[in-house]
Every structure is written in structure tokens, then in C-alpha cells.
mmCIF file of C-alpha atoms (C1' of nucleotides) in Angstrom:
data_model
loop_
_atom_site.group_PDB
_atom_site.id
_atom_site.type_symbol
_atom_site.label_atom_id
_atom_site.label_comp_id
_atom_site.label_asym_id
_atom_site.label_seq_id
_atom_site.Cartn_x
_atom_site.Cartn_y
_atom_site.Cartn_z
ATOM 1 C CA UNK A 1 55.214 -7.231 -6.802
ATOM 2 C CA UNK A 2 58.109 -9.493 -7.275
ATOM 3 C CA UNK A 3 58.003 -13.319 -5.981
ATOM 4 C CA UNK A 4 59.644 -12.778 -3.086
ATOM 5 C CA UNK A 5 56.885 -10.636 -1.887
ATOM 6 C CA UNK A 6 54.198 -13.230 -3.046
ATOM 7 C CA UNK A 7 55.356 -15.857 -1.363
ATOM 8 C CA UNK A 8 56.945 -14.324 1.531
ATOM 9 C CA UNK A 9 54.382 -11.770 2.663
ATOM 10 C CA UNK A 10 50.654 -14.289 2.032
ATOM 11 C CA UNK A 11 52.054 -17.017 3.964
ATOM 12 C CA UNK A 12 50.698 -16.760 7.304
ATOM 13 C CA UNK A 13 52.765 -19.051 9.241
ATOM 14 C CA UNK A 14 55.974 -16.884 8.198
ATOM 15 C CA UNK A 15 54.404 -13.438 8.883
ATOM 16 C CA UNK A 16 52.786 -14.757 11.900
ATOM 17 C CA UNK A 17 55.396 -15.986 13.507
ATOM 18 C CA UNK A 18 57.771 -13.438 12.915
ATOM 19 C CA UNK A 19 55.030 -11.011 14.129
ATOM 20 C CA UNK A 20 54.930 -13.267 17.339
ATOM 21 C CA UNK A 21 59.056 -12.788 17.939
ATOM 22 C CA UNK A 22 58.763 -8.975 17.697
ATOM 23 C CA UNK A 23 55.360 -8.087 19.705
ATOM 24 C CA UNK A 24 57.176 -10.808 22.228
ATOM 25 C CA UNK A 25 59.788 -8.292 22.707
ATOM 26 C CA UNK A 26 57.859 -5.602 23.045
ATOM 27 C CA UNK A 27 56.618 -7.249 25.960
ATOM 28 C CA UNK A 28 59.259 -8.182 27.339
ATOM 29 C CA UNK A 29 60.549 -4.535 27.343
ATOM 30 C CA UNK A 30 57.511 -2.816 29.004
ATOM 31 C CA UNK A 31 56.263 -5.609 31.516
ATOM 32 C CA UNK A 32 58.710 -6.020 34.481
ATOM 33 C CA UNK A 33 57.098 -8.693 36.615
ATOM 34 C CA UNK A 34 60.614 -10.088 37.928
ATOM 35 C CA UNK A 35 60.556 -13.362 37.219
ATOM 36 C CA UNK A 36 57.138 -13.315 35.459
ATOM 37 C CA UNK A 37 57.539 -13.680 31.548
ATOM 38 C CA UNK A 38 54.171 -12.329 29.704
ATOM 39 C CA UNK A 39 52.888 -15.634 28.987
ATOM 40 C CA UNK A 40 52.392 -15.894 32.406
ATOM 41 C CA UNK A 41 50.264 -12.867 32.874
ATOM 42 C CA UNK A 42 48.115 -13.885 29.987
ATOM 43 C CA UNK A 43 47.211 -16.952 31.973
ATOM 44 C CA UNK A 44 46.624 -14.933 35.269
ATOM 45 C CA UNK A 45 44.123 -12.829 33.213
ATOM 46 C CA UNK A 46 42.298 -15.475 31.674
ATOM 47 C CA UNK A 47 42.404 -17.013 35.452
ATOM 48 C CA UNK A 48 41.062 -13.885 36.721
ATOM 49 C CA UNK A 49 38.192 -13.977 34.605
ATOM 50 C CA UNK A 50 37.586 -17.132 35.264
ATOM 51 C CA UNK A 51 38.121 -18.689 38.373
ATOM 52 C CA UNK A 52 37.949 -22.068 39.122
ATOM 53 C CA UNK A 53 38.710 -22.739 35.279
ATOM 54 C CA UNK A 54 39.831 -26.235 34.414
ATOM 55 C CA UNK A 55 43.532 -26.872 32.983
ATOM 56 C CA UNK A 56 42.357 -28.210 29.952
ATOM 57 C CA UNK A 57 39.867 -25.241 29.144
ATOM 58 C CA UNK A 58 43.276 -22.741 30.075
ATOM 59 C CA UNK A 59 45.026 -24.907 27.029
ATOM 60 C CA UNK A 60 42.330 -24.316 24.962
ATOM 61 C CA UNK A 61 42.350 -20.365 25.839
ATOM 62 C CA UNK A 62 45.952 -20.012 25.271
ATOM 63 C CA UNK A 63 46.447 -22.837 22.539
ATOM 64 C CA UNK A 64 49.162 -24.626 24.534
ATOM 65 C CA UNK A 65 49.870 -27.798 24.945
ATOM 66 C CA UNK A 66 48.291 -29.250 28.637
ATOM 67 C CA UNK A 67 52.170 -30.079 29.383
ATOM 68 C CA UNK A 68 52.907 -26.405 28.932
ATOM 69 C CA UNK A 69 50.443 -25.524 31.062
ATOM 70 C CA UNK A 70 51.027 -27.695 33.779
ATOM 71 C CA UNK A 71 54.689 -26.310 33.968
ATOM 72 C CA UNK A 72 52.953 -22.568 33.637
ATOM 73 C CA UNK A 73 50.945 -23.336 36.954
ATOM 74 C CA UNK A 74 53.761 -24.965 38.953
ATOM 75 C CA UNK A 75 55.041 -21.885 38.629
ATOM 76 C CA UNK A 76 52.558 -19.745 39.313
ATOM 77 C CA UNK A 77 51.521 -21.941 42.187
ATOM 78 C CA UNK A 78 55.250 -21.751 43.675
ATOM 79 C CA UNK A 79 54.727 -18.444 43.325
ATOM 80 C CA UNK A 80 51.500 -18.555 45.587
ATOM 81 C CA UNK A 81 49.953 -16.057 42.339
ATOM 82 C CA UNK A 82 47.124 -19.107 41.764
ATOM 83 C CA UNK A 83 45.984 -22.030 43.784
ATOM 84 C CA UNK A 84 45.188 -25.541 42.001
ATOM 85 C CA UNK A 85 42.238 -27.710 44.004
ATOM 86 C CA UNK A 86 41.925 -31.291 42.442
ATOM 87 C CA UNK A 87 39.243 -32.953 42.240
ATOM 88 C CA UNK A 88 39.209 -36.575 40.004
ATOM 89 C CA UNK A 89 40.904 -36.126 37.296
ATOM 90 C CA UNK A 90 40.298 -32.492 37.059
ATOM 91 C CA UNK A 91 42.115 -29.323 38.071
ATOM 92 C CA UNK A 92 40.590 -26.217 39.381
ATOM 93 C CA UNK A 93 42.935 -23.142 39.237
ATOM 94 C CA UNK A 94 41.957 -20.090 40.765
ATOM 95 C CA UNK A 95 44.169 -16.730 41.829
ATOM 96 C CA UNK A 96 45.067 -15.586 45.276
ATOM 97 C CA UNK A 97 45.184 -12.843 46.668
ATOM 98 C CA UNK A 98 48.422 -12.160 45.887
ATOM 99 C CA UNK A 99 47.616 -13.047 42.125
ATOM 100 C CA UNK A 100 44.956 -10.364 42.177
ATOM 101 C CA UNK A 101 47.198 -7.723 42.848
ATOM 102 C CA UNK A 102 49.858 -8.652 40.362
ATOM 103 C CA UNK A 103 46.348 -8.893 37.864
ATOM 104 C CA UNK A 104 46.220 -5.129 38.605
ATOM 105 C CA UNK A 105 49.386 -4.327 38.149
ATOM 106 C CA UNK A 106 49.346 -6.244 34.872
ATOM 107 C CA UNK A 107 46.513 -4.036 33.839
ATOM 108 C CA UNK A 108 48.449 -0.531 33.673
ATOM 109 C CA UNK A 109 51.217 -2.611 31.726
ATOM 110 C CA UNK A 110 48.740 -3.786 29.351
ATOM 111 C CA UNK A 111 47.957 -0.222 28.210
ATOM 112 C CA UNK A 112 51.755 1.097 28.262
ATOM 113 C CA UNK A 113 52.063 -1.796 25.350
ATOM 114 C CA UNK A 114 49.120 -0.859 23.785
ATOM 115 C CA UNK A 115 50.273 2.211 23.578
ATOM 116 C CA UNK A 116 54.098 1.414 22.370
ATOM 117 C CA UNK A 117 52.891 -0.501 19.533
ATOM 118 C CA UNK A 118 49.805 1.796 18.548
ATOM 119 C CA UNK A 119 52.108 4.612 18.604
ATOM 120 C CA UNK A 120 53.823 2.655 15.932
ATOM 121 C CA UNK A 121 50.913 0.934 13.918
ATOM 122 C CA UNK A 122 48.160 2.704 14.259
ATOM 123 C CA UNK A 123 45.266 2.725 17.213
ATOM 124 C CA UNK A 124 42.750 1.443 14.748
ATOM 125 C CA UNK A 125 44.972 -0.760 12.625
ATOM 126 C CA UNK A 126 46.114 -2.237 15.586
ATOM 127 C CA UNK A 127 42.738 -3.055 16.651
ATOM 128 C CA UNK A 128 41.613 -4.488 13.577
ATOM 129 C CA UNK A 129 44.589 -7.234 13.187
ATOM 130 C CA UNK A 130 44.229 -8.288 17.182
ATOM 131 C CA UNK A 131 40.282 -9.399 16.391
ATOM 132 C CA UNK A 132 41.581 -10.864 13.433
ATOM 133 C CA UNK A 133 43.734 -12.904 15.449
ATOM 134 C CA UNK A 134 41.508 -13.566 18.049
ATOM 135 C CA UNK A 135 38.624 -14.644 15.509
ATOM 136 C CA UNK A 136 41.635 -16.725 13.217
ATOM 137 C CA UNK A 137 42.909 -18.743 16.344
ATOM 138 C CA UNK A 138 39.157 -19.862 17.605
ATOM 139 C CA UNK A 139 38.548 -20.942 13.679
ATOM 140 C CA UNK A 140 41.489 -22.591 13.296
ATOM 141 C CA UNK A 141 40.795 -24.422 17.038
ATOM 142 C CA UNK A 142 37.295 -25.492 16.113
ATOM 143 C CA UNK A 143 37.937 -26.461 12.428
ATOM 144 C CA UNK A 144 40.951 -28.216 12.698
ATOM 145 C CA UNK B 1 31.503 -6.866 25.212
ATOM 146 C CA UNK B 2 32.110 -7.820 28.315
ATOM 147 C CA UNK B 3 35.505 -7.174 29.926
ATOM 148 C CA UNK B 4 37.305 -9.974 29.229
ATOM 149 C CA UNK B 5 36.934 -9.602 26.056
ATOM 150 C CA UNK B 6 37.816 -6.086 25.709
ATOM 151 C CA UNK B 7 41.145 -7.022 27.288
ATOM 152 C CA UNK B 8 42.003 -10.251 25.657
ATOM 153 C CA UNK B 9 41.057 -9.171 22.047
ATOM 154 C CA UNK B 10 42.726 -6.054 22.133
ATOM 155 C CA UNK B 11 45.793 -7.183 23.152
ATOM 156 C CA UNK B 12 48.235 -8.303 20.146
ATOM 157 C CA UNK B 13 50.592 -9.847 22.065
ATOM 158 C CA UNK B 14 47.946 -12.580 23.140
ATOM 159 C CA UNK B 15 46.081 -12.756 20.113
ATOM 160 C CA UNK B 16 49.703 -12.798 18.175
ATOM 161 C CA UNK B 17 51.543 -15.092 20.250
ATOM 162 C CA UNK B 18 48.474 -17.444 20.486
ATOM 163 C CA UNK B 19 47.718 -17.495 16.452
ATOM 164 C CA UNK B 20 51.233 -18.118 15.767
ATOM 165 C CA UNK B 21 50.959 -21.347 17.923
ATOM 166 C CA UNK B 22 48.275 -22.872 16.270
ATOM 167 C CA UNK B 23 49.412 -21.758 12.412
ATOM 168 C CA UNK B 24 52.699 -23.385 13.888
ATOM 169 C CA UNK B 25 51.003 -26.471 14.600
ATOM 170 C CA UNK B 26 49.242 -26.627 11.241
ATOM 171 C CA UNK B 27 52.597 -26.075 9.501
ATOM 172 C CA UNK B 28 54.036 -28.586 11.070
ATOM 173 C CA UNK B 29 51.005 -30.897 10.467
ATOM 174 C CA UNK B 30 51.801 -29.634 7.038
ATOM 175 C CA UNK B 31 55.332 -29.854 6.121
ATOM 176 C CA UNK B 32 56.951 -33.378 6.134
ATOM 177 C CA UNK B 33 61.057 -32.632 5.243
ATOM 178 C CA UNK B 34 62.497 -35.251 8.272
ATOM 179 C CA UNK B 35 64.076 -33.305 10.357
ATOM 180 C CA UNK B 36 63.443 -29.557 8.880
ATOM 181 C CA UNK B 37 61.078 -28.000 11.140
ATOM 182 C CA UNK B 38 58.929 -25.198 9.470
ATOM 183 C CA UNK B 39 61.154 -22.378 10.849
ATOM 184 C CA UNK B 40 64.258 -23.732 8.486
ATOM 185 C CA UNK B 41 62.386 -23.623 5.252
ATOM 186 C CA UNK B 42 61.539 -20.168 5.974
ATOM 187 C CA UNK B 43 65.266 -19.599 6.301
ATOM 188 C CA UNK B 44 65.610 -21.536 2.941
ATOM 189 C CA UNK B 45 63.163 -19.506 1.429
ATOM 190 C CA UNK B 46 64.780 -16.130 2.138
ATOM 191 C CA UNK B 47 68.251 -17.158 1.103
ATOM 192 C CA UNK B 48 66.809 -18.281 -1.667
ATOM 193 C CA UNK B 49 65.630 -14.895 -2.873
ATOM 194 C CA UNK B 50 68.818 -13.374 -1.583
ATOM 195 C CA UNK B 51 71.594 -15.359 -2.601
ATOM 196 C CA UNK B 52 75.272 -14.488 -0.518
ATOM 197 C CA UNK B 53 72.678 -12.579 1.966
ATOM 198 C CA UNK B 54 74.670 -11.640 5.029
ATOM 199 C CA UNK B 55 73.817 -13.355 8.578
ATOM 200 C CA UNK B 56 72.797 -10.135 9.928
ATOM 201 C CA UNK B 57 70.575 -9.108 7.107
ATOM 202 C CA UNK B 58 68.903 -12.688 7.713
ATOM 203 C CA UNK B 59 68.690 -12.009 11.007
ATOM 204 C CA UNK B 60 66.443 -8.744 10.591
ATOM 205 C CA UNK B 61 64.394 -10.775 7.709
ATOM 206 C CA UNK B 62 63.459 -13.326 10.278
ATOM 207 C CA UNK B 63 63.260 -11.045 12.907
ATOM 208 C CA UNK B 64 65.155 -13.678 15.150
ATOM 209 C CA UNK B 65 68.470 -12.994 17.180
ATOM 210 C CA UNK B 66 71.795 -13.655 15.838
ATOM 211 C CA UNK B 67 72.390 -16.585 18.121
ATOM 212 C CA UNK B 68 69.204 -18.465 16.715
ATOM 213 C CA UNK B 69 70.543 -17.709 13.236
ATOM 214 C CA UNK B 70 74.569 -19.281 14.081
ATOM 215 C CA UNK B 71 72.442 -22.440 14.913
ATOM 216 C CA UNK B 72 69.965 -22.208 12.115
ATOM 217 C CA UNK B 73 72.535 -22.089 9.643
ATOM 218 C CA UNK B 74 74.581 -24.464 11.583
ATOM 219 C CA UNK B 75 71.814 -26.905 11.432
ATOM 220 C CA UNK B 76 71.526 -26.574 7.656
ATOM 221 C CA UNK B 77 75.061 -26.274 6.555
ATOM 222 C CA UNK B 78 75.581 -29.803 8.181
ATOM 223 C CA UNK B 79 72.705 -30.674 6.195
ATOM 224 C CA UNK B 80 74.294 -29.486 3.145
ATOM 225 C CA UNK B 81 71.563 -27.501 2.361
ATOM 226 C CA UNK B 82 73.308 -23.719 2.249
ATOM 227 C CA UNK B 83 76.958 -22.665 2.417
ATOM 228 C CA UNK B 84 78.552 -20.259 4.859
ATOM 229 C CA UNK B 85 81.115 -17.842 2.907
ATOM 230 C CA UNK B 86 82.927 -15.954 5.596
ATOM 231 C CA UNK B 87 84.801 -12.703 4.666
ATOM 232 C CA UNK B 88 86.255 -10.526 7.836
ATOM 233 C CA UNK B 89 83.247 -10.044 9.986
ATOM 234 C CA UNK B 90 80.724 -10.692 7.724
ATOM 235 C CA UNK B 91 79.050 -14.364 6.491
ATOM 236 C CA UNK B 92 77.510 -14.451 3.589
ATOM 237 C CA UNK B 93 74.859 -17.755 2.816
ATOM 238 C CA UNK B 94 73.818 -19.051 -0.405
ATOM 239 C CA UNK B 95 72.186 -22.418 -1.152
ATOM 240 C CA UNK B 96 73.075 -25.611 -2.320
ATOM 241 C CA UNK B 97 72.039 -27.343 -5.345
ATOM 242 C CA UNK B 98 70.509 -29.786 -2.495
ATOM 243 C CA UNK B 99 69.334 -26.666 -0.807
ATOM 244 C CA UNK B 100 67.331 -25.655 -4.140
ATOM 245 C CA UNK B 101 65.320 -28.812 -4.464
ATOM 246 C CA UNK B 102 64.638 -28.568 -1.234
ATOM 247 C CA UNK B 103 62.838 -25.033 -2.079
ATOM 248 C CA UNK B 104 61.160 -26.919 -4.847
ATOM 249 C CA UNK B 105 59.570 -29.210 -2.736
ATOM 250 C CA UNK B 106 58.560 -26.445 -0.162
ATOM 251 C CA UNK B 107 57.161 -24.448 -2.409
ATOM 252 C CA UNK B 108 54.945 -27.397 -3.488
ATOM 253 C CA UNK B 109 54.092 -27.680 0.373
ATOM 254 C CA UNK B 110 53.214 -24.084 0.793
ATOM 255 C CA UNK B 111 50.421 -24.157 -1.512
ATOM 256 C CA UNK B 112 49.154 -27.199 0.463
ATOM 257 C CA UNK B 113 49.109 -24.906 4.191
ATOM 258 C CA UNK B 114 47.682 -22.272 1.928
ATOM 259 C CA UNK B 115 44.413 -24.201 1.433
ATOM 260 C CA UNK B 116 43.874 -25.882 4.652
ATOM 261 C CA UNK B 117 43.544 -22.312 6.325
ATOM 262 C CA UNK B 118 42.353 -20.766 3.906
ATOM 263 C CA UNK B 119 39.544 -23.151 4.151
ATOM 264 C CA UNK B 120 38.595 -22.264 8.016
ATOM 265 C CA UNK B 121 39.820 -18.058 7.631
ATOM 266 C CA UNK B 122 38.815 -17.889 3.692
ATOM 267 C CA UNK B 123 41.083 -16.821 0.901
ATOM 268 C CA UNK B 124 40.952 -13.208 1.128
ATOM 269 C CA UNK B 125 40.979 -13.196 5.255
ATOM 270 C CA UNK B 126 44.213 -14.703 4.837
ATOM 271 C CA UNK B 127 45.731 -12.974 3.088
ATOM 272 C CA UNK B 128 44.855 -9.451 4.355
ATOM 273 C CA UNK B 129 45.895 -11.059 7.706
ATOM 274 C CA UNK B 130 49.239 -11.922 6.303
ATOM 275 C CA UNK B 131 50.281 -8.172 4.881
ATOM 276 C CA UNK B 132 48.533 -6.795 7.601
ATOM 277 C CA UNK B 133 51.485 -8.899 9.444
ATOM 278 C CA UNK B 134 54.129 -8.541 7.291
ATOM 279 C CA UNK B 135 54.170 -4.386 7.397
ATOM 280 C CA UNK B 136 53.362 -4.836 11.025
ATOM 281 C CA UNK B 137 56.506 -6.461 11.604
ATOM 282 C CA UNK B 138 58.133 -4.376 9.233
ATOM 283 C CA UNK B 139 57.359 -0.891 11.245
ATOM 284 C CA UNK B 140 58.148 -2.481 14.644
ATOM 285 C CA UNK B 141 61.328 -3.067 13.694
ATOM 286 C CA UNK B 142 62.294 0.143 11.813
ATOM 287 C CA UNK B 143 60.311 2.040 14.860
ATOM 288 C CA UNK B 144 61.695 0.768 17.875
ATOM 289 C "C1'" DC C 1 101.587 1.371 13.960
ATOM 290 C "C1'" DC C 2 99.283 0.292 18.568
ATOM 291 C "C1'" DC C 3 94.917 1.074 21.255
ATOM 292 C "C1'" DT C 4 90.300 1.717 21.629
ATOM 293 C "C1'" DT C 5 85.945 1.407 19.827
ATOM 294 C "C1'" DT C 6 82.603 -0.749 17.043
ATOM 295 C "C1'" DC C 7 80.426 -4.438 14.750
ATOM 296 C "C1'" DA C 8 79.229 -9.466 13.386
ATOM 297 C "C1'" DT C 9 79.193 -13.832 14.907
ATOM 298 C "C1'" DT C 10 79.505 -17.598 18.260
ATOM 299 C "C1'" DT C 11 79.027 -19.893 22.810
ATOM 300 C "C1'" DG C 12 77.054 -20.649 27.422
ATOM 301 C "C1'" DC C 13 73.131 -20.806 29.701
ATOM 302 C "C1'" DA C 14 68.138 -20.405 30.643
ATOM 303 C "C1'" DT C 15 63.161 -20.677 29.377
ATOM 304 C "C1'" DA C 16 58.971 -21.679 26.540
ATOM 305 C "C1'" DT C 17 57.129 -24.990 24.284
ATOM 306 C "C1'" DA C 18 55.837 -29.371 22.115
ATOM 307 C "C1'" DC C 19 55.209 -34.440 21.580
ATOM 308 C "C1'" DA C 20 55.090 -38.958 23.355
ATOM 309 C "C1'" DA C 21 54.849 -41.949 27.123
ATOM 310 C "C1'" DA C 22 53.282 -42.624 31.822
ATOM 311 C "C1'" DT C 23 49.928 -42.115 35.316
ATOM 312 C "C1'" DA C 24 45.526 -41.616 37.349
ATOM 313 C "C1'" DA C 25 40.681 -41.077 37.466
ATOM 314 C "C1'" DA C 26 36.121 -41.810 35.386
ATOM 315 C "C1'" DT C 27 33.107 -44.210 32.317
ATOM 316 C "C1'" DT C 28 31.549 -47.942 29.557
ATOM 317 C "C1'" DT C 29 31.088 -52.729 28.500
ATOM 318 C "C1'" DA C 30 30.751 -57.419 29.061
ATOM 319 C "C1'" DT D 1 31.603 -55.608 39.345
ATOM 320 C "C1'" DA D 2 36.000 -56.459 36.812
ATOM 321 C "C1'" DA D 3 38.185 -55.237 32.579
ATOM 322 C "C1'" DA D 4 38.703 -52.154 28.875
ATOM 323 C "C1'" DT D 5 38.366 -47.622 27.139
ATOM 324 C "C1'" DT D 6 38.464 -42.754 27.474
ATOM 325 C "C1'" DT D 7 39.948 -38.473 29.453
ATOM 326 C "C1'" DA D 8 42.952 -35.143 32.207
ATOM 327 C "C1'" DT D 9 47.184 -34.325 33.915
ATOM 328 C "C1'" DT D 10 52.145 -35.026 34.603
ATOM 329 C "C1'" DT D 11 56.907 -36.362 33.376
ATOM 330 C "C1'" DG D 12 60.759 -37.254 30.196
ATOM 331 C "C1'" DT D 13 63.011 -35.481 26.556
ATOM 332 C "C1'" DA D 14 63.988 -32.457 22.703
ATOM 333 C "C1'" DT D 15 63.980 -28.015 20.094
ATOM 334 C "C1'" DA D 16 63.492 -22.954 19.317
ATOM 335 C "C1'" DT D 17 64.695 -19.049 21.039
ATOM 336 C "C1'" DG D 18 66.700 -15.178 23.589
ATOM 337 C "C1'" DC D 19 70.164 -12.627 26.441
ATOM 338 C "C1'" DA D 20 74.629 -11.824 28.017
ATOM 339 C "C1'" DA D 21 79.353 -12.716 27.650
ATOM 340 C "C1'" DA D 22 83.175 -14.063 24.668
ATOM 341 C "C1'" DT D 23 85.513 -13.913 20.402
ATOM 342 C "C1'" DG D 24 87.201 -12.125 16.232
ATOM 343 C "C1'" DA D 25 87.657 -8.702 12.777
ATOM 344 C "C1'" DA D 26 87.561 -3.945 10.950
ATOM 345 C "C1'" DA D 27 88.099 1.081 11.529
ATOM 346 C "C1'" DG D 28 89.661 5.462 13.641
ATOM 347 C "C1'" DG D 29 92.640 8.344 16.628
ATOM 348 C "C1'" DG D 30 96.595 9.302 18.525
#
DNA sequence: CCCTTTCATTTGCATATACAAATAAATTTA
DNA sequence: TAAATTTATTTGTATATGCAAATGAAAGGG
């Protein structure tokens, strides 16, 4: 293995984010939610599982910044796809109707990427490195 | 395993796009170069290993659009750190002596974002994640 | 040798995203 | 209870990034 290898291919924050730009794509090319990018259906789904979630515990889901999500539901709210109630200093978000459906819609895009990229990678392999992900980000989040 | 997690674990854009925000974050937490965010060194990096490397070849080694790359390099010729040699069509990039101690120091710096995550993921986690990333990346883009 | 096609790069514009500062509500302290 | 501190959200501003259109250069066909 030469050094570009070495150094290029065990740092995470290069192969991870250049990871991020291409699976971003993919996404873009298979979901066609009009003006919905796909980081706005991830935060429908994690709405839909929980409703009533605060904003802060969406940031912490999604590892944005609360600005970013404020800006994410102002959208979705113009949208009428979630509702915010206040209450104090907190914010309750929740989906409409109208967010429920596009949930379900979401859900047969979901497995048209999974299926794109698995064709490519591997079912299992595939698999593997998205708990590895999922397990890396809540580490990093709580040890950090 | 309830459903949400079947859905939000499986998915690699989520679990991608969400792990490269927070190894973002630490990398930034990481690197100190003024005004270089981490995304430049990475450009440094690869020139570095491929001296008079074309834009486009860059471009595909980043996985990032041409456009990002004009400004990238834009960004860093003004900082003296590489050199634009334009031939026809075709720009080739090569480093500065400036641009070479700036790899110096990185490299020093990469070692550093090395251990902090390899202190929440382990060493070995980290770096499976990382190839598993790197030939990940690798087959989307000759596959697609 | 012109014209069309192709290819690499740049520019214009739009969005995702972050950080820092501002605001606003709740909690603690004196 | 009034003031100070903490916490959640929003706003201002800046950067990374992409796509689509424009430009500029090479290559091929007549």
C-alpha cells in the first residue's frame, strides 16, 4: 500500500465526507419530492416516529445545528407537511395530515435507494457500514 | 427492533450524511490553519500525491463538482498555496513550496483527529469504517 | 478550412449548513 | 421577588456545494 492510500483511505473525515457527496446524489436522483430535498424527509421520518418531538431532540437526531433546524421546519411548516405548537421556551413539532402522506410516499423511495446503491455495494455490505454509521454518530454525540 | 429503527439504520444516506456532520465538526474542532477549512487540506493532500493532477481528475478524487473545485483552487491559489498550469482545456495543479509546509503541518494534525475518534469508535472500528468508505465511494462512482 | 460536436472549466444563482449574537422563557440565587 | 444564570429558539451572516448556463478549447466531418 503506498502513502497515498494510508493516509487518504483511514482518515474518516475524508472518506466520510466524500461518501456523504455521492450517497447525497443518489438521493437526489431517486427521490422527487418537488421542492423537498432529502434532508427534509429524514426529518419528516424522525417526526413521524415521534410526534410532538422537541426541536432540540430533532438536532440531536439529525446532528444539525438548532439554526438549521429551525430553517428545516419553516419550511416544512410553510409547507403545512408539520405543525410547530410552542409552549415556553419549547417547540413541539408534529406532522399533518398532509405530512403523513408525503411520509408514505417517502417510504417506497426509501427502498428504490436502497436498492440503487445495494445493487452496487452489496445488500449485506451495505447494511453493515449504515449501523456502523448509525452506532459511530451516537458515540461520537455522547463522547464528545 | 422496532420500526424506526429498521428504517433509520438502514438507510445510508441518513446514517452517511449525519456521520459526516459530526466527523466534520470534530475536524474542524481539530484543524486550526486560519482560514483553511478541513475540506481544503484534503484538496492539499491529494495534489500533493499527484503533482500537475488535472482539475477534472481532482474533481472525481473528491467526488465534488467542477464548480466547487474552480473555487477551491481559486481559494488556494490566492493563498499561494498551489499553482494553476493551464494548457488548452485542461488545468493542471501542483503545490507550492508554501503549499508543502502546509501538508507538513496537516499531516501533523491528522494524527491528532486520528486519536480523538479513535478514542470514542476504537482504532480498528475506524479504520474498517474508513475503507469500508473509501471503496464505497469508489464503486458508486464507477457504477452509476 | 469552416462547422458542429464534445469536453473542461468558469460563472450565476440557489440551498444546506454552521457559528455567533440576539431574544425569550425558565430556573436559581440572593 | 428581583436579578442573574441557564436553556431553547431565532436571526444575521458566511461558506460549501450543486446545477444549469456560458465560455473556451480541441477534434472530426464535410
Amino acid at each position: 500500500m503506498n502513502e497515498e492510500e494510508q493516509v487518504l483511505i483511514h482518515c474518516l473525515y475524508f472518506t466520510a465526507s466524500r461518501f456523504a457527496r455521492n450517497i447525497t446524489k443518489l438521493a437526489d436522483k431517486t427521490f422527487d419530492f418537488g421542492d423537498l430535498a432529502p434532508s427534509y424527509l429524514y426529518m419528516i421520518m424522525i417526526v413521524k416516529f415521534h410526534p410532538g418531538i422537541t426541536q432540540k431532540e430533532l438536532c440531536h437526531k439529525l446532528s444539525i445545528a438548532p439554526s438549521t433546524s429551525t430553517r428545516f421546519i419553516d419550511k416544512l411548516e410553510k409547507l403545512k407537511l408539520v405543525t410547530r405548537k410552542m409552549d415556553g421556551k419549547l417547540t413541539f413539532i408534529s406532522l399533518t395530515e398532509e405530512g403523513e402522506k408525503v411520509y408514505h410516499q417517502f417510504r417506497v423511495s426509501l427502498k428504490e435507494l436502497f436498492n440503487s446503491y445495494a445493487r452496487v455495494l452489496g445488500s449485506e455490505f451495505s447494511k453493515d457500514l449504515s449501523k456502523m454509521l448509525h452506532e459511530a454518530s451516537n458515540n461520537l454525540e455522547r463522547d464528545l
